[in-house]
Tab-separated table of C-alpha atoms and ligand atoms in Angstrom:
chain	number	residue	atom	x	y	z
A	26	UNK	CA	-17.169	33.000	-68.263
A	27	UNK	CA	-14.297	30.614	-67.729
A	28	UNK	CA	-15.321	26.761	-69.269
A	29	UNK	CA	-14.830	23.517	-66.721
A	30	UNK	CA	-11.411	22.974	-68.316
A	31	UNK	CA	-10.087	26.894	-68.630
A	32	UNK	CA	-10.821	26.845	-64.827
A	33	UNK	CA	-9.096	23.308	-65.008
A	34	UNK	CA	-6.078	24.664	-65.606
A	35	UNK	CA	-6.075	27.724	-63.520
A	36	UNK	CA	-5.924	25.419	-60.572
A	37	UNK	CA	-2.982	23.773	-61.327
A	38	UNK	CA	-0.835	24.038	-58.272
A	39	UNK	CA	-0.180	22.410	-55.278
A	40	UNK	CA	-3.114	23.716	-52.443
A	41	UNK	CA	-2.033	21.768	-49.200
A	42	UNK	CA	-4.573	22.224	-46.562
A	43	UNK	CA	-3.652	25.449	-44.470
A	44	UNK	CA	-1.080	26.862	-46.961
A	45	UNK	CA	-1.670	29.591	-49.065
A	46	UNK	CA	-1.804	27.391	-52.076
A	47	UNK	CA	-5.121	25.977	-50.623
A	48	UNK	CA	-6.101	29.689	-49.787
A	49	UNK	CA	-5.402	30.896	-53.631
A	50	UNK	CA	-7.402	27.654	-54.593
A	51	UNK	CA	-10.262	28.613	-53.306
A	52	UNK	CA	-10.130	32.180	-54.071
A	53	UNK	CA	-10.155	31.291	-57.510
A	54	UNK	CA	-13.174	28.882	-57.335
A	55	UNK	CA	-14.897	31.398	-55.560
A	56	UNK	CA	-14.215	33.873	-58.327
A	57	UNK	CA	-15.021	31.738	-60.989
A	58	UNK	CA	-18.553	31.294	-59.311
A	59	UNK	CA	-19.154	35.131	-58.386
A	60	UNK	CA	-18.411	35.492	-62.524
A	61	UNK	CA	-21.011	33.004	-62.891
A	62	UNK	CA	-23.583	34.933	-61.173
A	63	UNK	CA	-24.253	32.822	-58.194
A	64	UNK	CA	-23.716	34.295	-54.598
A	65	UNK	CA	-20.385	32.267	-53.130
A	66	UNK	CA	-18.425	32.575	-50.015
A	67	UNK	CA	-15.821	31.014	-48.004
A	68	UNK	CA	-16.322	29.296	-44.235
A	69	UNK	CA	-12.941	29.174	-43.160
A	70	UNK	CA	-12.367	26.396	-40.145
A	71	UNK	CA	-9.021	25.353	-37.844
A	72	UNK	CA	-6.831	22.398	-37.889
A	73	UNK	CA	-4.134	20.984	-36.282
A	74	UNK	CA	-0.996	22.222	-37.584
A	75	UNK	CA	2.750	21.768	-37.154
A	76	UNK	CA	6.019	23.175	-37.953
A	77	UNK	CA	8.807	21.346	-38.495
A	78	UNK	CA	12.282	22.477	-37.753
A	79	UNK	CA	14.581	19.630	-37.235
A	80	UNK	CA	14.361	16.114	-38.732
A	81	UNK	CA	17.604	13.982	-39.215
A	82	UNK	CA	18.083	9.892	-39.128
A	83	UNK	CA	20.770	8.295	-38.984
A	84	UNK	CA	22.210	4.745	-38.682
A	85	UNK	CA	25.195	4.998	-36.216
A	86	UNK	CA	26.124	1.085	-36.333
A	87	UNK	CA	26.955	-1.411	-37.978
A	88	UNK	CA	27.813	1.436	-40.046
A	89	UNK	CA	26.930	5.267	-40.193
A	90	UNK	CA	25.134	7.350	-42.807
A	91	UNK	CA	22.794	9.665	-42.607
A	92	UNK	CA	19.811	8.803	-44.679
A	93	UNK	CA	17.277	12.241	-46.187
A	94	UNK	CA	14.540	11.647	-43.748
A	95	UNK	CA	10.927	14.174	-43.242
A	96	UNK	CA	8.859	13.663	-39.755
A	97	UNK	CA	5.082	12.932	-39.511
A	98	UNK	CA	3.320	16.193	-38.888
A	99	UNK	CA	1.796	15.967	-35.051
A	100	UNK	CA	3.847	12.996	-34.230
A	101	UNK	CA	5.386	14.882	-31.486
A	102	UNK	CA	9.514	16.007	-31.181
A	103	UNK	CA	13.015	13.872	-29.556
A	104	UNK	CA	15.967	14.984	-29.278
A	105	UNK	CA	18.888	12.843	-30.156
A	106	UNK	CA	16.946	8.970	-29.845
A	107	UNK	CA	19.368	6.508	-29.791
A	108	UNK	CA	17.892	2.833	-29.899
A	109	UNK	CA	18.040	-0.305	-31.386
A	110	UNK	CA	15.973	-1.254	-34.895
A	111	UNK	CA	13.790	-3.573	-35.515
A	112	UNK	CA	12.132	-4.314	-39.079
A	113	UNK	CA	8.518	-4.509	-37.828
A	114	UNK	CA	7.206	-6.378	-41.006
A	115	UNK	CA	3.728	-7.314	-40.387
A	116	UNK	CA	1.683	-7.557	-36.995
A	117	UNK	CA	2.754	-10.800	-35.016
A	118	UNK	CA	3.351	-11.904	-31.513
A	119	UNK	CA	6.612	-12.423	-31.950
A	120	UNK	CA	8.164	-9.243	-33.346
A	121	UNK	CA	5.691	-7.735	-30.642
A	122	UNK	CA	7.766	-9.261	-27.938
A	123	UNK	CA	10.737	-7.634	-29.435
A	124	UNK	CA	9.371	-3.860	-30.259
A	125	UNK	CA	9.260	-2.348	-26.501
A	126	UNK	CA	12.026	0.538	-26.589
A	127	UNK	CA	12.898	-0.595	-30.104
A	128	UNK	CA	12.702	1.987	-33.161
A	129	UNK	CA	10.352	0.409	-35.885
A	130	UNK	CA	10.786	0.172	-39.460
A	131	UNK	CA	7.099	-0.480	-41.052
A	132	UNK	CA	5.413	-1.468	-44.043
A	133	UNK	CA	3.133	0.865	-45.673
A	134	UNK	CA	1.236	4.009	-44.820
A	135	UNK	CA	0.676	4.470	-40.976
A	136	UNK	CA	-2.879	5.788	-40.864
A	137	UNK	CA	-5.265	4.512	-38.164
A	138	UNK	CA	-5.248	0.740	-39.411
A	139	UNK	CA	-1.359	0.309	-40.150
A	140	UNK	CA	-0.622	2.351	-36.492
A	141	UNK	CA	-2.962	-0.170	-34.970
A	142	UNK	CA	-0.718	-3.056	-35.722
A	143	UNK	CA	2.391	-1.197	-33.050
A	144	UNK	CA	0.690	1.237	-31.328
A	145	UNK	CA	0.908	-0.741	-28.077
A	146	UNK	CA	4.486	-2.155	-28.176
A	147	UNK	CA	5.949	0.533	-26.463
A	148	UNK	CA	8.335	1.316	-29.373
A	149	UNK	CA	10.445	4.730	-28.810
A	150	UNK	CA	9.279	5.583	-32.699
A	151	UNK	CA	8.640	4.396	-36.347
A	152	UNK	CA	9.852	4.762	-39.728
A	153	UNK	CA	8.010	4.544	-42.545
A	154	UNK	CA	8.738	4.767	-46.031
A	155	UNK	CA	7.628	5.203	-49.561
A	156	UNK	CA	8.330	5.383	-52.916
A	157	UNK	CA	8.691	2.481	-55.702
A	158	UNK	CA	11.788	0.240	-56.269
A	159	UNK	CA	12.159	0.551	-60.255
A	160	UNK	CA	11.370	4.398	-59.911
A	161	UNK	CA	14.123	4.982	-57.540
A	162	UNK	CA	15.464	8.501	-59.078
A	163	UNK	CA	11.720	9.570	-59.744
A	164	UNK	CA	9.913	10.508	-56.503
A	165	UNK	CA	9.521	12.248	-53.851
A	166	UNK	CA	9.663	11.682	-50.097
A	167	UNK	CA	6.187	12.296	-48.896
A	168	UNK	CA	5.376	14.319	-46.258
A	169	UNK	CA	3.042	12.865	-43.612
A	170	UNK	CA	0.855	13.376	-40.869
A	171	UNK	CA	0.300	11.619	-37.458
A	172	UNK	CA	-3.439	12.744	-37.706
A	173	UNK	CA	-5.723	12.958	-34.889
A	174	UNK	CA	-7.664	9.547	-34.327
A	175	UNK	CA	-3.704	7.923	-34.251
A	176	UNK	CA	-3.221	10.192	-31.250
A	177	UNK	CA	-6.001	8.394	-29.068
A	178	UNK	CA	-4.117	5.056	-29.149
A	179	UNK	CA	-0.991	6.986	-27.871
A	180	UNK	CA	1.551	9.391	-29.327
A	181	UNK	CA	4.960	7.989	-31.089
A	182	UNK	CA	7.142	9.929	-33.150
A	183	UNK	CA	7.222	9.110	-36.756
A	184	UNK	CA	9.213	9.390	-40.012
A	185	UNK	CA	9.109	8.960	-43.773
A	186	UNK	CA	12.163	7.459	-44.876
A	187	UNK	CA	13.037	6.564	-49.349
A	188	UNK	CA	11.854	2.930	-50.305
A	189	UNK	CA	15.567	2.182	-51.282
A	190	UNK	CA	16.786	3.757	-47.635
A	191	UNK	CA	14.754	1.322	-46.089
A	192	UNK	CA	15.544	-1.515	-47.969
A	193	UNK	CA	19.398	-0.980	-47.430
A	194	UNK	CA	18.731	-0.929	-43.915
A	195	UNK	CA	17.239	-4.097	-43.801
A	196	UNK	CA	20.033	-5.433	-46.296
A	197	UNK	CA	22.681	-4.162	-44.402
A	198	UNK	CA	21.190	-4.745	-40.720
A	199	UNK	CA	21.344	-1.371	-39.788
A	200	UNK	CA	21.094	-1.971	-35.360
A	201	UNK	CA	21.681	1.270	-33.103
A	202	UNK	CA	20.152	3.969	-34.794
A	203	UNK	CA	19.346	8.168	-33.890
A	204	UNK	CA	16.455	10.386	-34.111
A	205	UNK	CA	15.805	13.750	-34.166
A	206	UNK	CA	12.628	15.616	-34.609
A	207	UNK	CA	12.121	19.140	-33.878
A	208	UNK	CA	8.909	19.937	-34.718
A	209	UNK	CA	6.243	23.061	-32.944
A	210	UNK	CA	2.572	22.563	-33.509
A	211	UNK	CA	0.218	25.036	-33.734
A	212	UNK	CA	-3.458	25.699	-35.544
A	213	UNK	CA	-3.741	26.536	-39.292
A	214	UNK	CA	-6.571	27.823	-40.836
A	215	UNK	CA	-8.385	26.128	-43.575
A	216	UNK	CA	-11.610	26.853	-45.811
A	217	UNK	CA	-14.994	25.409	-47.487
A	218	UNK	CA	-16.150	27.243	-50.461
A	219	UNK	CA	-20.273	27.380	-50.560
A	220	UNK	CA	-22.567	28.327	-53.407
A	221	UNK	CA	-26.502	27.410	-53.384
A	222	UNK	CA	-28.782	27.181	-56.058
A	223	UNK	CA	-32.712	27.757	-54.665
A	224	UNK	CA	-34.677	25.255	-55.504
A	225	UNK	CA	-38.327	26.435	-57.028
A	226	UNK	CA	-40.218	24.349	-53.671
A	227	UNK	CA	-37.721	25.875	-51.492
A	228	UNK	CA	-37.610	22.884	-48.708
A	229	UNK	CA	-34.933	19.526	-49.556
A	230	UNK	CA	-31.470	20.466	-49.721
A	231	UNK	CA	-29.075	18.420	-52.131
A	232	UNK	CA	-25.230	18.620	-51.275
A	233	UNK	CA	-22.841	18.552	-54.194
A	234	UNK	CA	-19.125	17.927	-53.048
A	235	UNK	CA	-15.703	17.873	-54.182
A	236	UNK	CA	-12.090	18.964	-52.371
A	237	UNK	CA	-10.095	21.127	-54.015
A	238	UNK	CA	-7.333	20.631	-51.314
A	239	UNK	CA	-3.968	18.458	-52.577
A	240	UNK	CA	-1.147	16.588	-50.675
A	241	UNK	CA	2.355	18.026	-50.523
A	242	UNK	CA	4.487	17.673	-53.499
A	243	UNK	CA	1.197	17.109	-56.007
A	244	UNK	CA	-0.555	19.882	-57.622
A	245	UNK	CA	-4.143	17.860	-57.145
A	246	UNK	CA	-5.474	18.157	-61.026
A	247	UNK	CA	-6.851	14.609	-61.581
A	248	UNK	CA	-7.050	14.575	-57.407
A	249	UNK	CA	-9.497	16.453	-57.358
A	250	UNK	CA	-9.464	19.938	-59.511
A	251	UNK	CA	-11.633	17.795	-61.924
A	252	UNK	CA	-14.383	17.287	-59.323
A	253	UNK	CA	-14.531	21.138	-58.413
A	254	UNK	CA	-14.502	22.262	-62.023
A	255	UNK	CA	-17.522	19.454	-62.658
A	256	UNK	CA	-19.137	21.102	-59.772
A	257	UNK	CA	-18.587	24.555	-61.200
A	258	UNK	CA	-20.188	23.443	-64.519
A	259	UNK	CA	-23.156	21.896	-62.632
A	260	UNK	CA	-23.727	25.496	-61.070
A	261	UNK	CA	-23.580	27.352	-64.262
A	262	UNK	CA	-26.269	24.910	-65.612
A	263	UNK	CA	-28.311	24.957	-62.508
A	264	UNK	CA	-28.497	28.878	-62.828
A	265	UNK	CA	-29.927	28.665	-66.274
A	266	UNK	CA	-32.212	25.369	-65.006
A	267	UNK	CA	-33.776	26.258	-61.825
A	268	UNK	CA	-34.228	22.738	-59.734
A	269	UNK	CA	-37.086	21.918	-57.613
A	270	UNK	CA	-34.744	21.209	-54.268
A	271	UNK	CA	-31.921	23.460	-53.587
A	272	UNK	CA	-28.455	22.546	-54.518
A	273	UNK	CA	-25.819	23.161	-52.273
A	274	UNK	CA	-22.340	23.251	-53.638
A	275	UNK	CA	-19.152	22.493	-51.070
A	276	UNK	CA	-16.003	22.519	-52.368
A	277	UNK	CA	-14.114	21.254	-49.077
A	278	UNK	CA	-10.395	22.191	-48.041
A	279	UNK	CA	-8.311	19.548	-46.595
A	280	UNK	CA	-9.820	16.689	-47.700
A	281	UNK	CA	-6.083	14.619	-47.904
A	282	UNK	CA	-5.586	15.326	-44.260
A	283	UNK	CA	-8.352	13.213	-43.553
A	284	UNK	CA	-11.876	14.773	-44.651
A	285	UNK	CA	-11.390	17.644	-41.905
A	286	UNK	CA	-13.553	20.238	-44.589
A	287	UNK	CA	-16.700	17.978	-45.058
A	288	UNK	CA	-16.034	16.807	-41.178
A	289	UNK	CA	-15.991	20.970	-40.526
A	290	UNK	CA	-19.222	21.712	-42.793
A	291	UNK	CA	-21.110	19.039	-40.563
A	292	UNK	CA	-19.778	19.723	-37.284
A	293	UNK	CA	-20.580	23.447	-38.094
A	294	UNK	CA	-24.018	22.965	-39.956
A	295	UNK	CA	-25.420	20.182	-37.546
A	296	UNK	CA	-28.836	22.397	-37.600
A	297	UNK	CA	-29.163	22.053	-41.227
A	298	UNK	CA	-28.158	18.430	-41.794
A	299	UNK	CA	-31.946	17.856	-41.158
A	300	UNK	CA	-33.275	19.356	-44.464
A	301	UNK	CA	-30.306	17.692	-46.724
A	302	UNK	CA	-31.424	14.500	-48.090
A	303	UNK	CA	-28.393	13.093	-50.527
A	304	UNK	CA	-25.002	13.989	-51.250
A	305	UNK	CA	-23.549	13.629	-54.331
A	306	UNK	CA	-19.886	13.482	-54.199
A	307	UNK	CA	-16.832	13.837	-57.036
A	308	UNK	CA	-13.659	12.633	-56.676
A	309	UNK	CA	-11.295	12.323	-59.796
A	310	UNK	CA	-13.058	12.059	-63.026
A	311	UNK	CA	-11.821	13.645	-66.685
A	312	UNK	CA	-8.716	10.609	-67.202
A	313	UNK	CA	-7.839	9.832	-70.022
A	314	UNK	CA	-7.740	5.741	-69.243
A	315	UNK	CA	-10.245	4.208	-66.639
A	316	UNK	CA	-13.435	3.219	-66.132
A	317	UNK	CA	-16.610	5.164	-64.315
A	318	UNK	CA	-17.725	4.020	-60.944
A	319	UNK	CA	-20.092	4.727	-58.368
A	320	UNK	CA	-19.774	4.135	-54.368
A	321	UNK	CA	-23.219	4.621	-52.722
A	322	UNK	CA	-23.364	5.064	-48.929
A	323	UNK	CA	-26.745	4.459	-48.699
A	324	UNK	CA	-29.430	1.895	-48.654
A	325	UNK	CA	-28.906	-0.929	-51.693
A	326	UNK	CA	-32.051	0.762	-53.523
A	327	UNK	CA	-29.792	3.509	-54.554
A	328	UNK	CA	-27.136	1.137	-55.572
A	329	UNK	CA	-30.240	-0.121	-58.505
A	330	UNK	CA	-31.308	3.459	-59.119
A	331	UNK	CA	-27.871	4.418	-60.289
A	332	UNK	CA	-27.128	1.481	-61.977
A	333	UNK	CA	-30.424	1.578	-64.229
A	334	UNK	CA	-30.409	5.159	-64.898
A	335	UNK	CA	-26.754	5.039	-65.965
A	336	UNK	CA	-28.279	2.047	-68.328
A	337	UNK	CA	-31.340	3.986	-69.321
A	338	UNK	CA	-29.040	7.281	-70.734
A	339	UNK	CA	-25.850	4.527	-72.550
A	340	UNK	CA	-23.657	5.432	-69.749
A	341	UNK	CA	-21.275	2.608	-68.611
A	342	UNK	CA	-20.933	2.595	-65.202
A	343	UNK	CA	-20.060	0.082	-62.513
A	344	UNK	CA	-22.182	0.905	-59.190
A	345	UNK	CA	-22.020	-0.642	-56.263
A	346	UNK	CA	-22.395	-0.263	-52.331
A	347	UNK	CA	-19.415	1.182	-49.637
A	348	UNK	CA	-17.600	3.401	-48.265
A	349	UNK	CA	-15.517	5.955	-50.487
A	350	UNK	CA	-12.456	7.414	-49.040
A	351	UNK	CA	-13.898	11.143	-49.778
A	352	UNK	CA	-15.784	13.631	-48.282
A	353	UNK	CA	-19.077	11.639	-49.085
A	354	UNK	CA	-18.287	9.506	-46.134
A	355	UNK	CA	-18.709	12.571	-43.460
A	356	UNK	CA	-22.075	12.985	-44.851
A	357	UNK	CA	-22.967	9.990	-44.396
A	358	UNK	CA	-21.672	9.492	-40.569
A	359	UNK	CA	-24.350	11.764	-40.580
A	360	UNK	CA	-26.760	10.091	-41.503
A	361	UNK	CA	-27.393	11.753	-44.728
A	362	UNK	CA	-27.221	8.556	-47.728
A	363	UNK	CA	-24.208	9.782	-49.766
A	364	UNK	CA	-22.974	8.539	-53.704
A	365	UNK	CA	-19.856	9.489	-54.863
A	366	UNK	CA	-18.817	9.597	-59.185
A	367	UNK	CA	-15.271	8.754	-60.010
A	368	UNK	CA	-13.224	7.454	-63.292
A	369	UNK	CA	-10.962	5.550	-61.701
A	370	UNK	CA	-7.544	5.944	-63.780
A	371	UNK	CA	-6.812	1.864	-65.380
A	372	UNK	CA	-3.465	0.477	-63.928
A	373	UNK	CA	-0.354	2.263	-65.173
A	374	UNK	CA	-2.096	5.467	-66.818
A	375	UNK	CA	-2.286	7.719	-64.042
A	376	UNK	CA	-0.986	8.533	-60.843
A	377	UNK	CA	-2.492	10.700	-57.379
A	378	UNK	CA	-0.729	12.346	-54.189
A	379	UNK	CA	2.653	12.966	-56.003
A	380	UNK	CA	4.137	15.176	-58.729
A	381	UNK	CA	3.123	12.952	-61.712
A	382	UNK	CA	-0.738	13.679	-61.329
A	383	UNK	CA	-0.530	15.761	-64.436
A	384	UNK	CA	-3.365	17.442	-66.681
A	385	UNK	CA	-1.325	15.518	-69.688
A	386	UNK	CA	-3.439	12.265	-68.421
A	387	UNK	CA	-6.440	14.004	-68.233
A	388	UNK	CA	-8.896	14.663	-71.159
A	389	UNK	CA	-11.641	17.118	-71.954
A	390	UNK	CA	-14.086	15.228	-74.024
A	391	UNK	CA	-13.612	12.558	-71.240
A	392	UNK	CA	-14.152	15.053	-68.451
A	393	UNK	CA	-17.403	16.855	-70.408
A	394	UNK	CA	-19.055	13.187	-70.469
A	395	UNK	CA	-18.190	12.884	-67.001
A	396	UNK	CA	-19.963	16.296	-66.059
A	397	UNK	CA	-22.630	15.740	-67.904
A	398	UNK	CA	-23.404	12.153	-66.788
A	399	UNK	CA	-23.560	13.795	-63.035
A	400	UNK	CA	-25.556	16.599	-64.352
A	401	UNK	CA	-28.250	14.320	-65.623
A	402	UNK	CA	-28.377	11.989	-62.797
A	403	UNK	CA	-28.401	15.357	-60.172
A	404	UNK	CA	-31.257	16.775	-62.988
A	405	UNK	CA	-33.163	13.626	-61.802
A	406	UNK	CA	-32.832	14.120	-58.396
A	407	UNK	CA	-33.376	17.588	-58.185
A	408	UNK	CA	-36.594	17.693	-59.985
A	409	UNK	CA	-37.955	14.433	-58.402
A	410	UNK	CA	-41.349	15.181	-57.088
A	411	UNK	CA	-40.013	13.493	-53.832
A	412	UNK	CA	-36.317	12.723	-53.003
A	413	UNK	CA	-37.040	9.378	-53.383
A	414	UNK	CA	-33.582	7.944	-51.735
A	415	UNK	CA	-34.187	6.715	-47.434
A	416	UNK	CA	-32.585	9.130	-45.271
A	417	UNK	CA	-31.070	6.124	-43.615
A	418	UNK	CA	-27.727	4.871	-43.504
A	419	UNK	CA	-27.743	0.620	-43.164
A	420	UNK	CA	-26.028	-1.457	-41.211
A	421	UNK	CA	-23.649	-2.936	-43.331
A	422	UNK	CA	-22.641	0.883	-44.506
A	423	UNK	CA	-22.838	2.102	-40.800
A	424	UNK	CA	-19.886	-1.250	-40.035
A	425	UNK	CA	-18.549	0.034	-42.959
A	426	UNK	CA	-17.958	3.637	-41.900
A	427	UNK	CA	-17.265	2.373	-38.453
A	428	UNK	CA	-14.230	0.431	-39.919
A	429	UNK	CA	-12.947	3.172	-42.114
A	430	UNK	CA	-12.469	5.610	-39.273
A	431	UNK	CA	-11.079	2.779	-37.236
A	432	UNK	CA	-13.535	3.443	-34.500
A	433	UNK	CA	-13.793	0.018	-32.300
A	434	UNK	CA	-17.167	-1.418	-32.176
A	435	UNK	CA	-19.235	-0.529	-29.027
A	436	UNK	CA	-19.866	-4.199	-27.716
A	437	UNK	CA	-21.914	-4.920	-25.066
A	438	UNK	CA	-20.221	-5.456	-21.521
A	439	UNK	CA	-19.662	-9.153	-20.674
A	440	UNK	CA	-21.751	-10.211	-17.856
A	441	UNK	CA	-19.626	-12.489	-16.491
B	524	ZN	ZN1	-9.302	13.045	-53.719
């Protein structure tokens, strides 16, 4: 049998959601479990997909060049745009008045919040851009998506420009610019990975999570091979240690597209959400430099378990209440209170969703206390005599959620 950090390195490659790289991913989890002993299989689910044939930008006055450009997946095709730029720097009344039939240049990633600040200008498209300044020969262009809760506030065509692109055309006033986007979309097939331990009482269900899916141009090791290989270790313990509730492993596929495998296992288990009473969700651990959190989705009590238990076993941990950006947060849209384990990497010491997420920043002994921290805490909760955590999700966490997924807040009709 493979150890957490043999199967570690095994999985490092990039495994985009819907490529075959997330396909061999998972194949290789599964094997690793079926070599464990434990009955594993895949549940394979659709997503949105696209092509992309044609992308090219240029600036055709007050000068021309053609700047290396890659389209937002989904964000629809032109042919040939021609229209005037406008550097759309932050949300304001004033640049709004001057976006309609404009192209937009924009700070920052365009999901749901950052589309919300131009979605209604009635610009002809946007640029976006990343990258950092002082790294200028040392990244790559990322390759986005126009995902699906953008598309209910209206299609626009999108693309990812270079940081230092975009700052030349804002130095140089780049004005009439051109567009073209070719781009076919189509569905692409994605897949869960499921393994259950039976629990000796046979009734509660526990969900243990972590995506083994990475963005384009990474190959995912710190983000998040070290949560599936933690997960793999907790289900060769749990074989030897029989719980009292069953554990339910998920290791969910396109997770960086926007949580679409967790999102998939409840959409296609909504039967069985009933009998699961926690999730327990992992998310980068195993670096070298950082410091152990944990983001509880659940009622405040859980917030004080995990903090005192972490106490009680000499574990520093900081634990609070929110919303992490992971597959816990599904879950708990749900209803079902979720807690998700990370070590956050310290500033400077590691990096996520490009090329330099590399096992050199990751650590073994580091990753082992990890896995066994979440090993004793699931232990806990497992054997308690009665899951003790509210299958409730608060307020404040429901806002929270609410917020996350940009959904607008269902306020009562004015009666006057
Ligand atoms: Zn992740």
């Amino acid at each position: 049998m493979k150890t957490a950090w043999e199967l570690l390195e095994q999985l490092y490659f990039e495994r985009v959601s819907g490529t075959e790289g997330e396909k061999r991913g998972a194949d290789i989890i599964e094997q690793a479990i079926k070599e464990a002993g434990v009955e594993v299989y895949q549940e394979s689910f659709e997503t949105q997909g696209a092509v992309i044939e044609k992308v090219s930008f240029e600036v055709l006055t007050p000068y021309y060049k053609q700047y290396e450009a890659t389209a937002y997946y989904n964000s629809g095709s032109v042919e040939d745009l021609e229209a005037d730029l406008l550097y759309y720097e932050q949300e304001s009344d004033v640049l709004k008045k001057q976006a309609e039939g404009k192209v937009l240049l924009v700070n920052g990633y365009v999901g749901i919040a950052g589309y919300k600040k131009f979605a209604d200008t009635k610009a002809k498209a946007f640029i976006s851009y990343n990258g950092k300044i002082d790294h200028c020969e040392d990244y790559d262009l990322d390759q986005r998506e126009f995902r699906e809760p953008l598309k209910a506030l209206g299609s626009m065509v999108g693309i990812n420009i270079k940081v230092e692109d975009a700052m030349e055309l804002v130095q140089k006033q780049a004005e009439r610019v051109r567009i073209t986007v070719k781009q076919t979309e189509g569905k692409k097939v994605s897949q869960n990975v499921l393994a259950e331990i039976d629990g000796y009482e046979n009734k509660d269900v526990i969900v243990l999570s972590a995506h083994y899916d990475s963005v384009p141009n990474s190959r995912g090791i710190y983000d998040n091979a070290t949560g599936c290989v933690a997960l793999y270790d907790l289900i060769r313990y749990f074989k030897e240690h029989q719980p009292r509730h069953h554990l339910r492993f998920v290791f969910c596929g396109s997770e960086e597209r926007g949580l679409l495998g967790s999102k998939a296992y409840c959409a296609m288990h909504e039967d069985a959400l009933e009998e699961i009473k926690l999730n327990i969700n992992l998310d980068m651990v195993g670096s070298i430099m950082g410091k152990r959190i944990a983001v509880a989705t659940a009622e405040e009590a859980l917030v004080h378990y995990t903090d005192y238990f972490a106490k009680e076993i000499g574990f520093p941990l900081e634990a609070r209440q929110g919303v992490y950006s992971s597959d816990s947060t599904p879950f708990a849209d749900h209803g079902i209170p979720a807690i998700s384990f990370a070590r956050i990497t310290s500033p400077g010491t590691g990096e996520i969703h490009n090329r330099f997420d590399v096992i050199e920043h990751l650590d073994e002994r580091l990753l082992l206390e990890d896995i066994d921290f979440v090993r004793q805490y699931t232990e806990r909760m497992a054997n308690a005599y009665v899951i003790m955590v509210k299958k409730e999700i608060p307020q404040n966490m429901k806002d929270e959620i609410d917020k996350y997924y940009g959904r607008e807040k269902k306020e009562g009709k004015s009666t006057c």
